[in-house]
mmCIF file of C-alpha atoms in Angstrom:
data_model
loop_
_atom_site.group_PDB
_atom_site.id
_atom_site.type_symbol
_atom_site.label_atom_id
_atom_site.label_comp_id
_atom_site.label_asym_id
_atom_site.label_seq_id
_atom_site.Cartn_x
_atom_site.Cartn_y
_atom_site.Cartn_z
ATOM 1 C CA MET A 1 84.711 19.682 -52.052
ATOM 2 C CA ASN A 2 81.278 21.199 -51.409
ATOM 3 C CA ASP A 3 79.228 23.933 -53.081
ATOM 4 C CA ARG A 4 80.611 26.545 -50.684
ATOM 5 C CA ASP A 5 84.152 25.929 -51.939
ATOM 6 C CA HIS A 6 83.151 27.421 -55.292
ATOM 7 C CA LEU A 7 82.011 30.823 -53.947
ATOM 8 C CA ASN A 8 83.960 34.040 -54.416
ATOM 9 C CA GLU A 9 85.036 36.404 -51.621
ATOM 10 C CA ARG A 10 81.516 37.901 -51.417
ATOM 11 C CA GLY A 11 79.950 34.464 -51.108
ATOM 12 C CA LEU A 12 78.576 34.421 -54.644
ATOM 13 C CA PRO A 13 79.092 31.819 -57.360
ATOM 14 C CA PRO A 14 81.805 32.937 -59.802
ATOM 15 C CA GLY A 15 80.368 34.811 -62.767
ATOM 16 C CA ARG A 16 77.014 35.444 -61.111
ATOM 17 C CA PRO A 17 75.823 38.927 -62.067
ATOM 18 C CA PHE A 18 75.474 41.185 -59.024
ATOM 19 C CA ASP A 19 74.079 44.722 -58.830
ATOM 20 C CA PRO A 20 75.070 46.287 -55.482
ATOM 21 C CA ASP A 21 72.443 48.983 -55.945
ATOM 22 C CA LEU A 22 69.618 46.407 -56.043
ATOM 23 C CA GLU A 23 71.129 43.409 -54.276
ATOM 24 C CA THR A 24 72.808 42.357 -51.070
ATOM 25 C CA THR A 25 74.546 39.073 -50.325
ATOM 26 C CA PRO A 26 73.497 36.420 -47.838
ATOM 27 C CA ARG A 27 76.672 37.236 -45.881
ATOM 28 C CA GLU A 28 75.642 40.871 -45.579
ATOM 29 C CA VAL A 29 72.150 39.840 -44.455
ATOM 30 C CA ARG A 30 73.629 37.438 -41.891
ATOM 31 C CA ASP A 31 75.874 40.186 -40.542
ATOM 32 C CA SER A 32 72.994 42.662 -40.319
ATOM 33 C CA LEU A 33 70.839 40.123 -38.489
ATOM 34 C CA ALA A 34 73.706 39.243 -36.125
ATOM 35 C CA ALA A 35 74.163 42.922 -35.340
ATOM 36 C CA GLU A 36 70.445 42.930 -34.471
ATOM 37 C CA GLU A 37 69.800 45.851 -36.759
ATOM 38 C CA ARG A 38 66.304 46.640 -35.653
ATOM 39 C CA ASN A 39 65.806 48.712 -38.752
ATOM 40 C CA LEU A 40 66.032 45.656 -41.044
ATOM 41 C CA VAL A 41 62.840 44.040 -42.318
ATOM 42 C CA LEU A 42 63.182 40.645 -43.993
ATOM 43 C CA ILE A 43 60.476 39.730 -46.527
ATOM 44 C CA ASP A 44 60.120 36.229 -47.945
ATOM 45 C CA CYS A 45 58.304 36.594 -51.276
ATOM 46 C CA ARG A 46 57.949 32.860 -51.920
ATOM 47 C CA ARG A 47 54.710 30.881 -51.777
ATOM 48 C CA PRO A 48 53.532 29.552 -48.403
ATOM 49 C CA ASP A 49 54.352 25.964 -49.426
ATOM 50 C CA GLU A 50 57.952 26.981 -50.167
ATOM 51 C CA HIS A 51 58.185 28.900 -46.893
ATOM 52 C CA ALA A 52 56.958 25.782 -45.068
ATOM 53 C CA LEU A 53 59.902 23.806 -46.527
ATOM 54 C CA CYS A 54 62.512 26.231 -45.229
ATOM 55 C CA ALA A 55 62.951 29.837 -44.193
ATOM 56 C CA ILE A 56 65.469 32.105 -42.527
ATOM 57 C CA ASN A 57 62.966 32.743 -39.713
ATOM 58 C CA ALA A 58 64.485 35.999 -38.511
ATOM 59 C CA PRO A 59 62.571 37.949 -35.858
ATOM 60 C CA GLY A 60 59.844 39.992 -37.543
ATOM 61 C CA GLU A 61 60.258 38.241 -40.902
ATOM 62 C CA ILE A 62 57.264 38.783 -43.187
ATOM 63 C CA LEU A 63 55.889 36.179 -45.577
ATOM 64 C CA LEU A 64 54.500 38.122 -48.533
ATOM 65 C CA PRO A 65 54.177 36.010 -51.679
ATOM 66 C CA MET A 66 55.169 37.916 -54.796
ATOM 67 C CA HIS A 67 51.697 37.659 -56.348
ATOM 68 C CA LEU A 68 50.216 39.482 -53.330
ATOM 69 C CA THR A 69 52.731 42.333 -53.178
ATOM 70 C CA ALA A 70 50.541 44.922 -54.937
ATOM 71 C CA ALA A 71 47.435 43.948 -52.976
ATOM 72 C CA ARG A 72 49.265 44.145 -49.625
ATOM 73 C CA LEU A 73 51.367 47.211 -50.324
ATOM 74 C CA ALA A 74 49.510 49.174 -47.609
ATOM 75 C CA ASP A 75 50.582 46.528 -45.074
ATOM 76 C CA LEU A 76 54.198 47.472 -45.771
ATOM 77 C CA GLU A 77 53.703 51.225 -45.278
ATOM 78 C CA PRO A 78 54.852 51.118 -41.610
ATOM 79 C CA HIS A 79 58.202 49.787 -42.887
ATOM 80 C CA LYS A 80 58.677 52.396 -45.617
ATOM 81 C CA ASP A 81 61.540 54.144 -43.827
ATOM 82 C CA ARG A 82 63.311 50.952 -42.763
ATOM 83 C CA GLY A 83 65.852 48.851 -44.579
ATOM 84 C CA ILE A 84 64.113 45.981 -46.366
ATOM 85 C CA VAL A 85 65.694 42.806 -47.716
ATOM 86 C CA VAL A 86 63.532 40.601 -49.921
ATOM 87 C CA TYR A 87 64.394 36.975 -50.580
ATOM 88 C CA CYS A 88 62.976 34.076 -52.565
ATOM 89 C CA HIS A 89 64.330 30.730 -53.781
ATOM 90 C CA THR A 90 67.123 31.935 -56.104
ATOM 91 C CA GLY A 91 66.833 35.717 -56.226
ATOM 92 C CA ARG A 92 64.725 36.268 -59.341
ATOM 93 C CA ARG A 93 61.344 36.942 -57.746
ATOM 94 C CA SER A 94 62.895 38.977 -54.964
ATOM 95 C CA LEU A 95 64.583 41.210 -57.534
ATOM 96 C CA TRP A 96 61.195 41.825 -59.155
ATOM 97 C CA VAL A 97 59.628 42.644 -55.755
ATOM 98 C CA THR A 98 62.575 44.921 -54.948
ATOM 99 C CA ARG A 99 62.040 46.917 -58.128
ATOM 100 C CA PHE A 100 58.262 47.048 -57.526
ATOM 101 C CA LEU A 101 58.724 48.355 -53.970
ATOM 102 C CA ARG A 102 61.246 50.951 -55.098
ATOM 103 C CA ASP A 103 58.827 52.143 -57.771
ATOM 104 C CA ALA A 104 56.198 52.406 -55.003
ATOM 105 C CA GLY A 105 58.436 54.765 -53.013
ATOM 106 C CA PHE A 106 60.324 52.384 -50.735
ATOM 107 C CA ARG A 107 63.902 53.632 -51.017
ATOM 108 C CA ASP A 108 65.995 51.206 -48.973
ATOM 109 C CA VAL A 109 65.058 47.843 -50.492
ATOM 110 C CA LYS A 110 67.418 45.152 -51.732
ATOM 111 C CA SER A 111 67.065 41.624 -53.038
ATOM 112 C CA MET A 112 69.140 38.890 -51.409
ATOM 113 C CA ALA A 113 71.275 37.532 -54.237
ATOM 114 C CA GLY A 114 70.965 33.784 -54.684
ATOM 115 C CA GLY A 115 67.958 33.580 -52.387
ATOM 116 C CA ILE A 116 67.473 30.975 -49.701
ATOM 117 C CA ASP A 117 69.310 28.458 -51.866
ATOM 118 C CA LEU A 118 72.563 30.434 -51.550
ATOM 119 C CA TRP A 119 71.755 31.099 -47.878
ATOM 120 C CA SER A 120 71.723 27.322 -47.385
ATOM 121 C CA VAL A 121 74.990 26.838 -49.268
ATOM 122 C CA ASP A 122 76.950 29.686 -47.683
ATOM 123 C CA ILE A 123 75.329 30.555 -44.363
ATOM 124 C CA ASP A 124 73.259 27.754 -42.869
ATOM 125 C CA PRO A 125 73.533 24.245 -44.343
ATOM 126 C CA ARG A 126 70.750 23.105 -41.952
ATOM 127 C CA VAL A 127 68.311 24.971 -44.220
ATOM 128 C CA PRO A 128 67.038 22.379 -46.707
ATOM 129 C CA ARG A 129 67.622 22.994 -50.404
ATOM 130 C CA TYR A 130 64.923 22.318 -52.970
#
């Protein structure tokens, strides 16, 4: 039995809180990327050293560490009308960045629940866990 065997039908660990208004699942992100939704922007809000360990590496993915979000907000302006998914290690930092971006006027922003850790468990086991 592996970690994936314990996920529910959405691909989330049982009992994990999930807010569909603020979050999306790794499965939904995978499906959007597979459909080549050109409107989707993927933002990794982890530190560069974490990103170097593992990343989703989708076309156009942006590395924007959480602590630089406010300082680089203008860099995101061209993406304001696109769908944005933010991810981190487990989903906590990305939820904070999601709320910050929404408060800054970005309407279509969601955090990837469970972060890259859940991505590794449910979507791509080649992505190292840490």
